[in-house]
mmCIF file of C-alpha atoms in Angstrom:
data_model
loop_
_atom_site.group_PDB
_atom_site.id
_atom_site.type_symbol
_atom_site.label_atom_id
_atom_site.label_comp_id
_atom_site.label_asym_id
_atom_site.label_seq_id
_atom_site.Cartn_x
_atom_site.Cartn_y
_atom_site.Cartn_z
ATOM 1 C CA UNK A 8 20.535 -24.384 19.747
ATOM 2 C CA UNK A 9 20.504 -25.614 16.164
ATOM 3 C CA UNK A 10 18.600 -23.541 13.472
ATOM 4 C CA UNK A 11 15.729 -26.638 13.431
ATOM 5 C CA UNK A 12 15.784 -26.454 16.734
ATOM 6 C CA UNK A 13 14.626 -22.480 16.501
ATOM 7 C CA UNK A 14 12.257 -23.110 13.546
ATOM 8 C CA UNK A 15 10.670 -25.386 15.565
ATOM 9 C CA UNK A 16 10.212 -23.442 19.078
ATOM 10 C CA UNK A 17 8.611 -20.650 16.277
ATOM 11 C CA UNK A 18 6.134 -23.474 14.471
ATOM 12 C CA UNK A 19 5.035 -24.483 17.629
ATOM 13 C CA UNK A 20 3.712 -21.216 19.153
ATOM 14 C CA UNK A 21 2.647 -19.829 15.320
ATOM 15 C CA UNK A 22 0.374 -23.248 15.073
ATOM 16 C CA UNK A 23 -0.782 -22.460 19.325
ATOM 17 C CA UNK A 24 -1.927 -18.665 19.822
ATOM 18 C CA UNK A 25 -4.258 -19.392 22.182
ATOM 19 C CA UNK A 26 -1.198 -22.138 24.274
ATOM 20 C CA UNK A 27 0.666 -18.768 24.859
ATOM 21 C CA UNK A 28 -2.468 -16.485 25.107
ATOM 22 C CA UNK A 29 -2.928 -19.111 27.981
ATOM 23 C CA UNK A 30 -0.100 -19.268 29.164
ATOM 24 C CA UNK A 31 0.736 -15.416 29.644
ATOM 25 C CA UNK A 32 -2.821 -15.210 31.627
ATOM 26 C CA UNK A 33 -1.625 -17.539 33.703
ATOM 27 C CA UNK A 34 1.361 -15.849 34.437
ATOM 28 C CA UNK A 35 -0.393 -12.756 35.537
ATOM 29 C CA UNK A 36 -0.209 -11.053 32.024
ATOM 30 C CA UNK A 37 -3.448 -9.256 31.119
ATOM 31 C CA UNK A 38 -3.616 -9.312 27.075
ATOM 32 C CA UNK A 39 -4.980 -7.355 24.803
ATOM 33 C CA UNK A 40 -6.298 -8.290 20.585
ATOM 34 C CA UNK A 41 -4.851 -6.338 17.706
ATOM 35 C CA UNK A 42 -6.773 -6.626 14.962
ATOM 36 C CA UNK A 43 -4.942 -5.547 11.352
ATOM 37 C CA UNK A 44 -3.286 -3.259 10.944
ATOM 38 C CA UNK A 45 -1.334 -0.217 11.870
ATOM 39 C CA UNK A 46 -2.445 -0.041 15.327
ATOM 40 C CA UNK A 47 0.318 1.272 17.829
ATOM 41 C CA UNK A 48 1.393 -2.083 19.804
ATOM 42 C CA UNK A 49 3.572 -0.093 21.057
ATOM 43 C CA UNK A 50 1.208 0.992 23.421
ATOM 44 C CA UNK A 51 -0.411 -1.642 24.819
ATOM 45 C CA UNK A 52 3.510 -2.824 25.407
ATOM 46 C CA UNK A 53 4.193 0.357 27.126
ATOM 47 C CA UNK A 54 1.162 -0.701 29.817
ATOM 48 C CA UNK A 55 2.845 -4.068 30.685
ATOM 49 C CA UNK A 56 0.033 -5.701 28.901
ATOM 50 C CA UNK A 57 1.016 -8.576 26.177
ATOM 51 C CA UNK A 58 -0.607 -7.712 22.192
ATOM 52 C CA UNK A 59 -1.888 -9.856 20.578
ATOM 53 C CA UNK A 60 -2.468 -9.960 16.528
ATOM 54 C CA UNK A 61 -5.670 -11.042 15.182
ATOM 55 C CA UNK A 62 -5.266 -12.030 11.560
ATOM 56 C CA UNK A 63 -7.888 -14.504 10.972
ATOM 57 C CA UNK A 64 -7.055 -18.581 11.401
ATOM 58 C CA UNK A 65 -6.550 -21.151 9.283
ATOM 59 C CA UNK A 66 -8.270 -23.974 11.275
ATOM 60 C CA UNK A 67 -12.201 -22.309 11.642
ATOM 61 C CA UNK A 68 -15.035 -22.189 10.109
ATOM 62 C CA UNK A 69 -17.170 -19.675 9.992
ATOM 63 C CA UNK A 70 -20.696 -20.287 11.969
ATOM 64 C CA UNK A 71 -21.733 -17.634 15.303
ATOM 65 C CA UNK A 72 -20.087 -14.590 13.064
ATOM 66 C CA UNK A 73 -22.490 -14.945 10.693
ATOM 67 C CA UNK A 74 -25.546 -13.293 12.762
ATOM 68 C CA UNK A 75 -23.138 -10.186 12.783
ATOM 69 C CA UNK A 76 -21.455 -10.204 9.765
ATOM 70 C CA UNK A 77 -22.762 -9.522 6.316
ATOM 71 C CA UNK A 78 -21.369 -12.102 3.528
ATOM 72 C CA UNK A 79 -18.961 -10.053 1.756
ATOM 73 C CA UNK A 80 -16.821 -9.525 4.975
ATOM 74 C CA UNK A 81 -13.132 -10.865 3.978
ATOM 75 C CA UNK A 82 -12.945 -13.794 6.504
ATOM 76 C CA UNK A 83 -10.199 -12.123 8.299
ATOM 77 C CA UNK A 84 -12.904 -9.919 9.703
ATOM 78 C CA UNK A 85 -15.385 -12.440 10.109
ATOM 79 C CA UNK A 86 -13.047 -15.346 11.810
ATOM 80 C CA UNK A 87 -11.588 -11.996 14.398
ATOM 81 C CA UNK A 88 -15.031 -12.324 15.861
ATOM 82 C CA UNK A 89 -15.636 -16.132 15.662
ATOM 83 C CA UNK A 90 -12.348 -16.850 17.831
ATOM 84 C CA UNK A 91 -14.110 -14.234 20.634
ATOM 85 C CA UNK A 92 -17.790 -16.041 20.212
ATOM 86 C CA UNK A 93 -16.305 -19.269 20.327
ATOM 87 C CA UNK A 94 -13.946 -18.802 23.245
ATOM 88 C CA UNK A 95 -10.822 -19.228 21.333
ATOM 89 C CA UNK A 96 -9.981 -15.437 22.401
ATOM 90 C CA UNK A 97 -12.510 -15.799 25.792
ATOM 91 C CA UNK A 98 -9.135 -14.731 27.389
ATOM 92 C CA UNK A 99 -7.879 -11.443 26.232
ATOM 93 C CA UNK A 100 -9.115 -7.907 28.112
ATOM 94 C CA UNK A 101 -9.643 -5.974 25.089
ATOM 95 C CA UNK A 102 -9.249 -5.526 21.699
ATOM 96 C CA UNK A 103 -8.132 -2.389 19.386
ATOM 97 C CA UNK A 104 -10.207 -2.773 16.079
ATOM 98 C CA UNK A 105 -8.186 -0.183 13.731
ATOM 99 C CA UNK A 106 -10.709 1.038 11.101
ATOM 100 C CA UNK A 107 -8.467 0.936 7.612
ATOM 101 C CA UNK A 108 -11.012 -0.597 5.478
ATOM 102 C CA UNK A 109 -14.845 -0.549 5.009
ATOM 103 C CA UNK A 110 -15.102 -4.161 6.251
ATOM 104 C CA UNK A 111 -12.840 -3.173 9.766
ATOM 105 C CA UNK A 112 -15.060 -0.043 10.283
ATOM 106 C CA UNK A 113 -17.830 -1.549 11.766
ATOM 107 C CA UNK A 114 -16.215 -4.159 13.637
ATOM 108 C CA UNK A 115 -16.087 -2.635 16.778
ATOM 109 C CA UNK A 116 -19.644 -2.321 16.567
ATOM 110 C CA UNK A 117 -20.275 -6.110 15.808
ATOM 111 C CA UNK A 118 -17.550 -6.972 18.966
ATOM 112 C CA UNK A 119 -19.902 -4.864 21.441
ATOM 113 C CA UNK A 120 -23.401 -6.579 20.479
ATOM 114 C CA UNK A 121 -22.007 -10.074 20.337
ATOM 115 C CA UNK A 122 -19.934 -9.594 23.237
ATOM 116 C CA UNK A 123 -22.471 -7.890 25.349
ATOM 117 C CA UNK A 124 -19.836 -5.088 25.600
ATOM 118 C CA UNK A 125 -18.299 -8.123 28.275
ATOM 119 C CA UNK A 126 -15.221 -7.305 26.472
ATOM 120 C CA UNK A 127 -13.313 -3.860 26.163
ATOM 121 C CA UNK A 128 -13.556 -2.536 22.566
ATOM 122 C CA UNK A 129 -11.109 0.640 21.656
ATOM 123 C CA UNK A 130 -12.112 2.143 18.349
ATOM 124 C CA UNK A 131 -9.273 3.426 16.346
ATOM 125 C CA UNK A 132 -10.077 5.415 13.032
ATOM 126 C CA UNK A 133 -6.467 6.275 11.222
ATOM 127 C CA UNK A 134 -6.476 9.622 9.219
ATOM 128 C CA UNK A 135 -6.329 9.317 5.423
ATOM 129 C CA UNK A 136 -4.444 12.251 5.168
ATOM 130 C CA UNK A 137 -1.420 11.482 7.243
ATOM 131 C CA UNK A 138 0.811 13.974 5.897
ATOM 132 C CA UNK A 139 -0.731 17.339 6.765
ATOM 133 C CA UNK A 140 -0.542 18.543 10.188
ATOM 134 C CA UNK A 141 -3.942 18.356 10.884
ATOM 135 C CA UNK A 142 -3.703 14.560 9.908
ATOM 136 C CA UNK A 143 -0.894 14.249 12.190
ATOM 137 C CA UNK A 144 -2.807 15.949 15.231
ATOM 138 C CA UNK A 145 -5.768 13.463 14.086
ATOM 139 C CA UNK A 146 -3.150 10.925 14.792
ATOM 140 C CA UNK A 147 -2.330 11.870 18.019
ATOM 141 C CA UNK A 148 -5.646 12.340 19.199
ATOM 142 C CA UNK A 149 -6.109 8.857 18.456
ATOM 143 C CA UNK A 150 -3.491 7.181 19.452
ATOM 144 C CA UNK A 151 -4.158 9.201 22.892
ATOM 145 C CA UNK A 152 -7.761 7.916 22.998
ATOM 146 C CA UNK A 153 -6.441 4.415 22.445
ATOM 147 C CA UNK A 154 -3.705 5.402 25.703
ATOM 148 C CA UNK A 155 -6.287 6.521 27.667
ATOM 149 C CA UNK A 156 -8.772 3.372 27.373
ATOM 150 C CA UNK A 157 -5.830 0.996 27.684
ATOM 151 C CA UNK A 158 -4.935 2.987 31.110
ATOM 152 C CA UNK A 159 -8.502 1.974 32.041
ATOM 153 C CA UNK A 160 -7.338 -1.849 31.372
ATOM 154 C CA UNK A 161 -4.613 -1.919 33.215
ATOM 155 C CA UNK A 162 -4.892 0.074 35.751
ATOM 156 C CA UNK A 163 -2.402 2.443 35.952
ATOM 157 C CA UNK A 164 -0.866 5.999 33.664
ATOM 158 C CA UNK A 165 1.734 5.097 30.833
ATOM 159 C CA UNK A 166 4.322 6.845 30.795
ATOM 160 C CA UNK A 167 6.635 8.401 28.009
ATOM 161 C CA UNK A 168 9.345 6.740 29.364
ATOM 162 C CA UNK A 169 7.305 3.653 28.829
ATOM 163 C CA UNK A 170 6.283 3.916 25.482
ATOM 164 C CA UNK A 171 10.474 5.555 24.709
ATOM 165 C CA UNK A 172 10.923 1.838 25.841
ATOM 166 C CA UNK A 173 8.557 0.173 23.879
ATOM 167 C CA UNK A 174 9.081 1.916 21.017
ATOM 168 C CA UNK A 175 13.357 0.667 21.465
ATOM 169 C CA UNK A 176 12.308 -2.902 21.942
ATOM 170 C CA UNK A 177 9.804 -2.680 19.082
ATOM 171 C CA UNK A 178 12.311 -1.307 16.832
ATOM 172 C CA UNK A 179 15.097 -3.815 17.656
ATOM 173 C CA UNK A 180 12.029 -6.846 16.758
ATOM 174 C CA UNK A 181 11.643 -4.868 14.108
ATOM 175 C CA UNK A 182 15.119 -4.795 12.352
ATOM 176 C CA UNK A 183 15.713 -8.879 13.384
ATOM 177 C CA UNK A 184 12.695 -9.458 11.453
ATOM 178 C CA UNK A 185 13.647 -7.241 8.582
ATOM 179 C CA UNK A 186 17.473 -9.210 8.664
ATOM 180 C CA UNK A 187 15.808 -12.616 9.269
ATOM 181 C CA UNK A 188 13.702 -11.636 5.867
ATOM 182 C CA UNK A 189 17.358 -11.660 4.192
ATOM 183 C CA UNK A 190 18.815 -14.509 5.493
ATOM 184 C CA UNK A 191 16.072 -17.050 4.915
ATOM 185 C CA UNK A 192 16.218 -15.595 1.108
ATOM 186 C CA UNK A 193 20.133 -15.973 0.951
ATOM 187 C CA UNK A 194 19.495 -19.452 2.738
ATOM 188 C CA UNK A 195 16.349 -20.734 1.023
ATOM 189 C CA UNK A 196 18.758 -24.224 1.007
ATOM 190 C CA UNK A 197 17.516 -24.423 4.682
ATOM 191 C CA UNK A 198 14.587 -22.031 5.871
ATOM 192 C CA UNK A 199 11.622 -22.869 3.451
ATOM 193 C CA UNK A 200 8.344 -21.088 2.659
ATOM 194 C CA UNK A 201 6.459 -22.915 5.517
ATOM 195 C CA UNK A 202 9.818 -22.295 8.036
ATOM 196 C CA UNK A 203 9.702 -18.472 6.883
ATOM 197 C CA UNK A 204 6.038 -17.956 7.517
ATOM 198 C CA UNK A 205 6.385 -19.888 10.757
ATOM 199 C CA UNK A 206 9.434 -17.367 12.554
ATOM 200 C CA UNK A 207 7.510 -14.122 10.841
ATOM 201 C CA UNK A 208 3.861 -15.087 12.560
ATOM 202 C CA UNK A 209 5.123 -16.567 15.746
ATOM 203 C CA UNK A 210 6.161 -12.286 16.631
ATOM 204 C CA UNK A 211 2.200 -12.111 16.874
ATOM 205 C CA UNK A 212 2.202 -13.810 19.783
ATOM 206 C CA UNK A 213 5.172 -13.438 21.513
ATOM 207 C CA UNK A 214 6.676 -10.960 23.808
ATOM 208 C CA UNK A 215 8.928 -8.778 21.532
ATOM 209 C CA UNK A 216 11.845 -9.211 24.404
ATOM 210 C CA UNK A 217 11.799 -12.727 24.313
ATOM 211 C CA UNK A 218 10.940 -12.785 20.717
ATOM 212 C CA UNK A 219 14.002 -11.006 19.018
ATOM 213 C CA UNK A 220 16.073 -12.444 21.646
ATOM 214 C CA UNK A 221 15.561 -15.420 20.190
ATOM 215 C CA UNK A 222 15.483 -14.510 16.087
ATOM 216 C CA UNK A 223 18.936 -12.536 16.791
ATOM 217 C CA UNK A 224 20.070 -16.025 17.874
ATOM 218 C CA UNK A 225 18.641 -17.545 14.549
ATOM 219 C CA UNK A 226 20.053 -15.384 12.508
ATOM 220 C CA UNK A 227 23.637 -15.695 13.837
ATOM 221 C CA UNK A 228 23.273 -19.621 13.137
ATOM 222 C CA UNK A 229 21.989 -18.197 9.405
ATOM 223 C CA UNK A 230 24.846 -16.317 8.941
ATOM 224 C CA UNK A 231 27.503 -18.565 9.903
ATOM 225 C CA UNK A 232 25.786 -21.152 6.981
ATOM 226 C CA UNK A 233 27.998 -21.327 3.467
ATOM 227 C CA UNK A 234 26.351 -19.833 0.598
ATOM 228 C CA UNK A 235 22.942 -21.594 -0.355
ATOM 229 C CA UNK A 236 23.112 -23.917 -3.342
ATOM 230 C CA UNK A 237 19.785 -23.185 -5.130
ATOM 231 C CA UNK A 238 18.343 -25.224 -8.042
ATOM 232 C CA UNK A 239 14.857 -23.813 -7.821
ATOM 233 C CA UNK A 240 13.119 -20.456 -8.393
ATOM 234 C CA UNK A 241 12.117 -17.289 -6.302
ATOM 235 C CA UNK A 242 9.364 -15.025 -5.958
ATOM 236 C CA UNK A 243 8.243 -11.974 -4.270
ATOM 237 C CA UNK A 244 4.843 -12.663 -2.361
ATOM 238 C CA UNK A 245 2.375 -10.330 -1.890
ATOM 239 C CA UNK A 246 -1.125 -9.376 -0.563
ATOM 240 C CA UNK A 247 -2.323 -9.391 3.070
ATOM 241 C CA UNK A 248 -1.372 -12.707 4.359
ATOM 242 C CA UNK A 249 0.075 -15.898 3.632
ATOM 243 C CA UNK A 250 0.133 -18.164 6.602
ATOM 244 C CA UNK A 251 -1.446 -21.531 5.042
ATOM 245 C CA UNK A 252 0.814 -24.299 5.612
ATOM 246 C CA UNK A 253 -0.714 -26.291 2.984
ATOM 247 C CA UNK A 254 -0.484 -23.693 0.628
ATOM 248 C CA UNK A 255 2.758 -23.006 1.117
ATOM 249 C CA UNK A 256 3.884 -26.667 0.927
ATOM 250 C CA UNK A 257 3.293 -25.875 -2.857
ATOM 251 C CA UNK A 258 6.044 -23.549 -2.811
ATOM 252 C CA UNK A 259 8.063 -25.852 -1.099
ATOM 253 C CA UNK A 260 7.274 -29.085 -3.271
ATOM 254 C CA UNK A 261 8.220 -26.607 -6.301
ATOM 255 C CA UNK A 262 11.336 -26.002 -5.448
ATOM 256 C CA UNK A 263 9.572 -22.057 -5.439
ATOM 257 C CA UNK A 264 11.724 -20.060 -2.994
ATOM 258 C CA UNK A 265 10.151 -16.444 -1.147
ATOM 259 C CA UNK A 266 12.913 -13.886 -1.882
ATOM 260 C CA UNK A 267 11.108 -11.029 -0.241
ATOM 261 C CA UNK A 268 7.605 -10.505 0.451
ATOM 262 C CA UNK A 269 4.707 -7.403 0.068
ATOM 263 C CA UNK A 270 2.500 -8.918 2.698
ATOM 264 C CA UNK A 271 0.278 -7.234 5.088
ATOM 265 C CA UNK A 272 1.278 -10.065 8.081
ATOM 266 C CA UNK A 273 4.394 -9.949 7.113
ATOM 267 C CA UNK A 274 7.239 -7.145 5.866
ATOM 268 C CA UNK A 275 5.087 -4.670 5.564
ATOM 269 C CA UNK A 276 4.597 -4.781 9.181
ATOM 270 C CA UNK A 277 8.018 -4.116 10.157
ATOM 271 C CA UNK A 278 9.201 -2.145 7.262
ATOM 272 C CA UNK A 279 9.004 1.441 9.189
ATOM 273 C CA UNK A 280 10.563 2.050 12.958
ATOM 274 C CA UNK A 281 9.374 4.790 14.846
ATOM 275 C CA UNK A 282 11.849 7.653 16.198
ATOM 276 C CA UNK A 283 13.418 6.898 19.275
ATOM 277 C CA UNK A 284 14.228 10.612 20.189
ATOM 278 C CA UNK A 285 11.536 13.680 20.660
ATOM 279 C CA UNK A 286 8.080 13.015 22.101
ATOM 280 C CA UNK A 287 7.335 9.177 22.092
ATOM 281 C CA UNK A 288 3.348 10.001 21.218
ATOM 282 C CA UNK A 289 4.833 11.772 17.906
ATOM 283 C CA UNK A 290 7.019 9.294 17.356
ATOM 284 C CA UNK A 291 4.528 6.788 16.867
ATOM 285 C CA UNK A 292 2.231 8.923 14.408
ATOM 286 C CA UNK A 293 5.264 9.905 12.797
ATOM 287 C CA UNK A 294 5.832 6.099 12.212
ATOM 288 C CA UNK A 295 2.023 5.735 10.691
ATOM 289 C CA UNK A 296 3.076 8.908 8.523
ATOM 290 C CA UNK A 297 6.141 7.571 7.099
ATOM 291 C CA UNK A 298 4.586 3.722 6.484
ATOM 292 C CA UNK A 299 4.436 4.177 2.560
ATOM 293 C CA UNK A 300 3.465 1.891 -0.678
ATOM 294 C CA UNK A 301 0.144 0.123 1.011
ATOM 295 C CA UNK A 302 -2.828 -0.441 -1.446
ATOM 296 C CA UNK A 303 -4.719 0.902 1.815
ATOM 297 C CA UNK A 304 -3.217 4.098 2.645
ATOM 298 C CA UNK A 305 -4.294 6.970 0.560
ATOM 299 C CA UNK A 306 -1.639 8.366 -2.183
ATOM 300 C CA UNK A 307 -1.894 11.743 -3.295
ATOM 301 C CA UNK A 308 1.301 10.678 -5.930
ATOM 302 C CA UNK A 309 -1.253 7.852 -6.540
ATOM 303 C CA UNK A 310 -1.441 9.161 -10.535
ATOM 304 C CA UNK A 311 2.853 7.953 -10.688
ATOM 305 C CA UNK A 312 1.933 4.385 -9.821
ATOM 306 C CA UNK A 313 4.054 4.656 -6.605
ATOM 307 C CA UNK A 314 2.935 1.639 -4.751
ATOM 308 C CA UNK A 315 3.164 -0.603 -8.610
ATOM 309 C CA UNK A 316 6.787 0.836 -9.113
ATOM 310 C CA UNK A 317 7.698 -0.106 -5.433
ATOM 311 C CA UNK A 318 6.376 -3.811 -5.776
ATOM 312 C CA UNK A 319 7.958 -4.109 -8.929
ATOM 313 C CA UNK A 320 11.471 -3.103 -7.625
ATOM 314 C CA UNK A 321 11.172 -5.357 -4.881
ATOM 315 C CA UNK A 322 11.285 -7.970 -7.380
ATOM 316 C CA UNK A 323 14.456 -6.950 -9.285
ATOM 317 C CA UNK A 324 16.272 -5.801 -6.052
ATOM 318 C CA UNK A 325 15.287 -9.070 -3.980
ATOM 319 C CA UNK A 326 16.690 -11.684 -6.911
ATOM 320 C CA UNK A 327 12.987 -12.833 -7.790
ATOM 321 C CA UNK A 328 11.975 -14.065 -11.028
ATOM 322 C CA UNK A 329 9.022 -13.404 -10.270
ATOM 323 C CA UNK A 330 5.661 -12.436 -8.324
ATOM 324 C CA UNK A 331 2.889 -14.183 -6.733
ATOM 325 C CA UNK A 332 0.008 -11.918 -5.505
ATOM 326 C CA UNK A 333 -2.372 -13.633 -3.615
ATOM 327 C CA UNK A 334 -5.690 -11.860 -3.889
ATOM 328 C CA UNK A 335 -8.100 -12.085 -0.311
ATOM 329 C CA UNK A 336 -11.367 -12.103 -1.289
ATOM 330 C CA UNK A 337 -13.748 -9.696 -0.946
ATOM 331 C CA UNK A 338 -10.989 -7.390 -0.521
ATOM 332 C CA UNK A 339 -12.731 -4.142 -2.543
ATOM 333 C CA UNK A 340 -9.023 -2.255 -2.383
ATOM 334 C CA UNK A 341 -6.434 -5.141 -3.443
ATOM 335 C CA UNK A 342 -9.594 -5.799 -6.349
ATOM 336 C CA UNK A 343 -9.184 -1.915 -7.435
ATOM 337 C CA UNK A 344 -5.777 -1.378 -7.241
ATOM 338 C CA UNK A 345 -4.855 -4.369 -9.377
ATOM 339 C CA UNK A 346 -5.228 -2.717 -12.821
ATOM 340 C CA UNK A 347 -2.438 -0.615 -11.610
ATOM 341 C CA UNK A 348 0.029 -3.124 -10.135
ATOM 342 C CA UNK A 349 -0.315 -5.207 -12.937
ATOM 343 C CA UNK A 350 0.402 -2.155 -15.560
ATOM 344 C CA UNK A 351 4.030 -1.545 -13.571
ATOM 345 C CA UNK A 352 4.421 -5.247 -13.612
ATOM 346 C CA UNK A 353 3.877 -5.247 -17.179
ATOM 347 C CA UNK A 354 6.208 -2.177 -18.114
ATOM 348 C CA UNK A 355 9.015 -3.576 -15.723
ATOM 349 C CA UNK A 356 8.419 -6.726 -17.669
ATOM 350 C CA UNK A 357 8.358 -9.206 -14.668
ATOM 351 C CA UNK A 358 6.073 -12.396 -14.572
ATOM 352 C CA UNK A 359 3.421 -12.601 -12.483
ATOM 353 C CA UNK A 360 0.459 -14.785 -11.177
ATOM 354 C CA UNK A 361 -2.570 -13.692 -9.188
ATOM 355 C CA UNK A 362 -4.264 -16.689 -6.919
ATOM 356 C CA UNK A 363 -7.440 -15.743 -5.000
ATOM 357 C CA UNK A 364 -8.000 -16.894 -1.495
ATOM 358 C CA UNK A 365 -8.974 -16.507 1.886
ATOM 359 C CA UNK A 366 -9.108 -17.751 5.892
ATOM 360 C CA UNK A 367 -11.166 -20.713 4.834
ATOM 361 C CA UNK A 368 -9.478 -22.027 1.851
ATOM 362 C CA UNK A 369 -9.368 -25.622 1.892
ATOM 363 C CA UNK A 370 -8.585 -27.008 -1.841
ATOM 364 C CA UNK A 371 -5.546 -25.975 -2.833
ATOM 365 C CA UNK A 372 -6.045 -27.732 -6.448
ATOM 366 C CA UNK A 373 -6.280 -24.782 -8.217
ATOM 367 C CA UNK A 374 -3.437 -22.852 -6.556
ATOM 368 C CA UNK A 375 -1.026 -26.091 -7.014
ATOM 369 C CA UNK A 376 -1.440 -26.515 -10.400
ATOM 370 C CA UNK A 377 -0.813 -22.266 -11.083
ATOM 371 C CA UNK A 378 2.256 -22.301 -8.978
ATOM 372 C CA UNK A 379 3.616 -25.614 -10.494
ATOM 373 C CA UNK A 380 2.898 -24.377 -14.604
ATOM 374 C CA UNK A 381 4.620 -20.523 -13.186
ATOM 375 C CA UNK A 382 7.617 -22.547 -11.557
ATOM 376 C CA UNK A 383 8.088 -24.344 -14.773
ATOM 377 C CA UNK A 384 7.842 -20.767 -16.246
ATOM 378 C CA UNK A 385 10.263 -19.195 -14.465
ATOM 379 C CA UNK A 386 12.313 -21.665 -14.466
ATOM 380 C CA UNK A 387 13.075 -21.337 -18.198
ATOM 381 C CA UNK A 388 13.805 -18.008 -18.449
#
């Protein structure tokens, strides 16, 4: 198939979650919601069950979630539990509502009164100290609670040897995604910000089997392109997520490139594989222990400016020019950790813009005009 052919096949189901939430259902698939982040999929592959992520959505507004929510929820939160009240997610058989931020922590609470507890709810609560043992066996205990209520589910034990598989096919997706990230920056001729977005979100959604199967055969068409003849700019992108089409057409219409990306949704999802040898549970909170440089996981080298350094080398080592951080609102943790990402911007001396948005944005005005006047920047350096 021809790369637009691909890019297509990925637009299609990244634009239609619930077509393929459907359509596995139908095919005798029971599925279950992952709601961000850092919750073992793994798992819920290792049960023959089909994840799902649950990042929000570009197309709803916000009405039943307000009886539940308070208005300071980011709408990533707040649209999660929409799409179940609405019937947009009417199909899955559970949902795992990890419990990273203050805003996630009482979502599981919200799902079972607006759901009537019709609809399986596994609390996950990650440790903050993931490095010390006793965060570790924290960890384990529960990522076994979450094994044991998605056994309920399904119906039947997981095994090790399962999640040994799962964890091979997840870290095969894994590393496609992580080469697919390079091509589309070495080939920003041809895969554009809206294309990019497109492949990364469509792995929410699809089996991982099928999935890399079919980036692998992307990025061999990638590779076998000459060089890319770039006129434009690019940028490092960063924050949770950056799915908007319209948004991104900005990039696109100013000749902006995405070299590499900090985002939540995106690389920062796939950045860390899990061991494939030893015990399979440990593996997995092993995986959690090693995922580094996220404004949500706790630092204790947090006085060095780890995370600001990091971001900022992504920028040099990627080819950027520059970086665009877009800032979800009501996000209390991207808000304090700013000060400090924008000091290691500062002392590396690399450009930067910071656009606020969220799940509901819908004039783009603003955001246009500060990527156009920072593309005209960087383009003059």
């Amino acid at each position: 198939m021809s790369i637009e052919t691909f890019v297509n096949e990925f637009s299609a189901i990244a634009a239609n979650p619930h077509g393929q939430l459907k359509a596995y259902k139908e095919a005798g698939k029971k599925c279950i919601g992952v709601m961000p982040y850092y919750a073992p999929e793994e798992l819920v592959y290792a049960a023959g069950m089909m994840p799902f992520g649950m990042w929000g959505s570009n197309k709803k507004t916000i009405s039943k979630a307000k009886e539940y929510c308070a208005t300071f929820y980011c709408t990533i939160a707040q649209l999660d539990l929409e799409m179940l009240l609405d019937g947009t997610c009417d199909l899955l058989d559970g949902v795992i509502t990890p419990t990273i931020c203050d805003t996630l922590r009482p979502m599981s609470q919200n799902i079972r009164v607006a759901m009537s507890e019709k609809l399986p709810c596994i609390f996950l609560a990650h440790p903050q100290n993931r490095f010390a043992d006793f965060g570790k066996q924290f960890c384990l205990d529960q990522y076994t609670h979450v094994k044991t209520e998605l056994e309920k589910i399904v119906g039947h034990e997981i095994t090790n040897d399962d999640i040994a598989n799962a964890i091979k096919v997840y870290n095969k997706s894994r590393a496609a995604r992580r080469e697919f990230v390079k091509l589309a920056s070495d080939h920003c001729d041809v895969i554009d910000p809206i294309m990019r977005s497109a492949v990364l979100k469509a792995a929410w959604f699809m089996d991982k089997v099928e999935y890399t199967e079919k980036l692998t055969a992307l990025n061999a068409e990638l590779k076998a392109l000459p060089a890319a003849k770039w006129n434009g700019v690019k940028v490092v992108t960063s924050g949770i997520i950056v799915d908007n089409p319209t948004l991104l057409k900005v990039f696109k219409d100013n000749n902006v490139a995405i070299a590499a990306d900090d985002v939540a949704h995106e690389s920062r999802a796939f950045r860390t594989d899990a061991a494939e040898t030893g015990d399979p549970m440990m593996a997995l909170c092993e995986q959690f222990t090693n995922t580094d440089y996220d404004v949500l996981l706790y630092d204790p080298q947090s006085s060095q400016n780890r995370r600001g350094e990091f971001v900022a080398n992504l920028v040099k080592e990627s080819g950027a020019q520059g970086l665009v951080l877009f800032m979800q609102q009501f996000c209390d943790p991207e808000e304090m950790e700013f000060p400090y990402l924008k000091k290691a911007l500062d002392a590396a001396g690399i450009p930067f813009i910071k656009l606020g948005v969220d799940q509901q944005m819908r004039d783009f005005g603003q955001a246009a005009t500060a990527i156009q006047a920072f593309a005209d920047v960087l383009s003059m350096q």
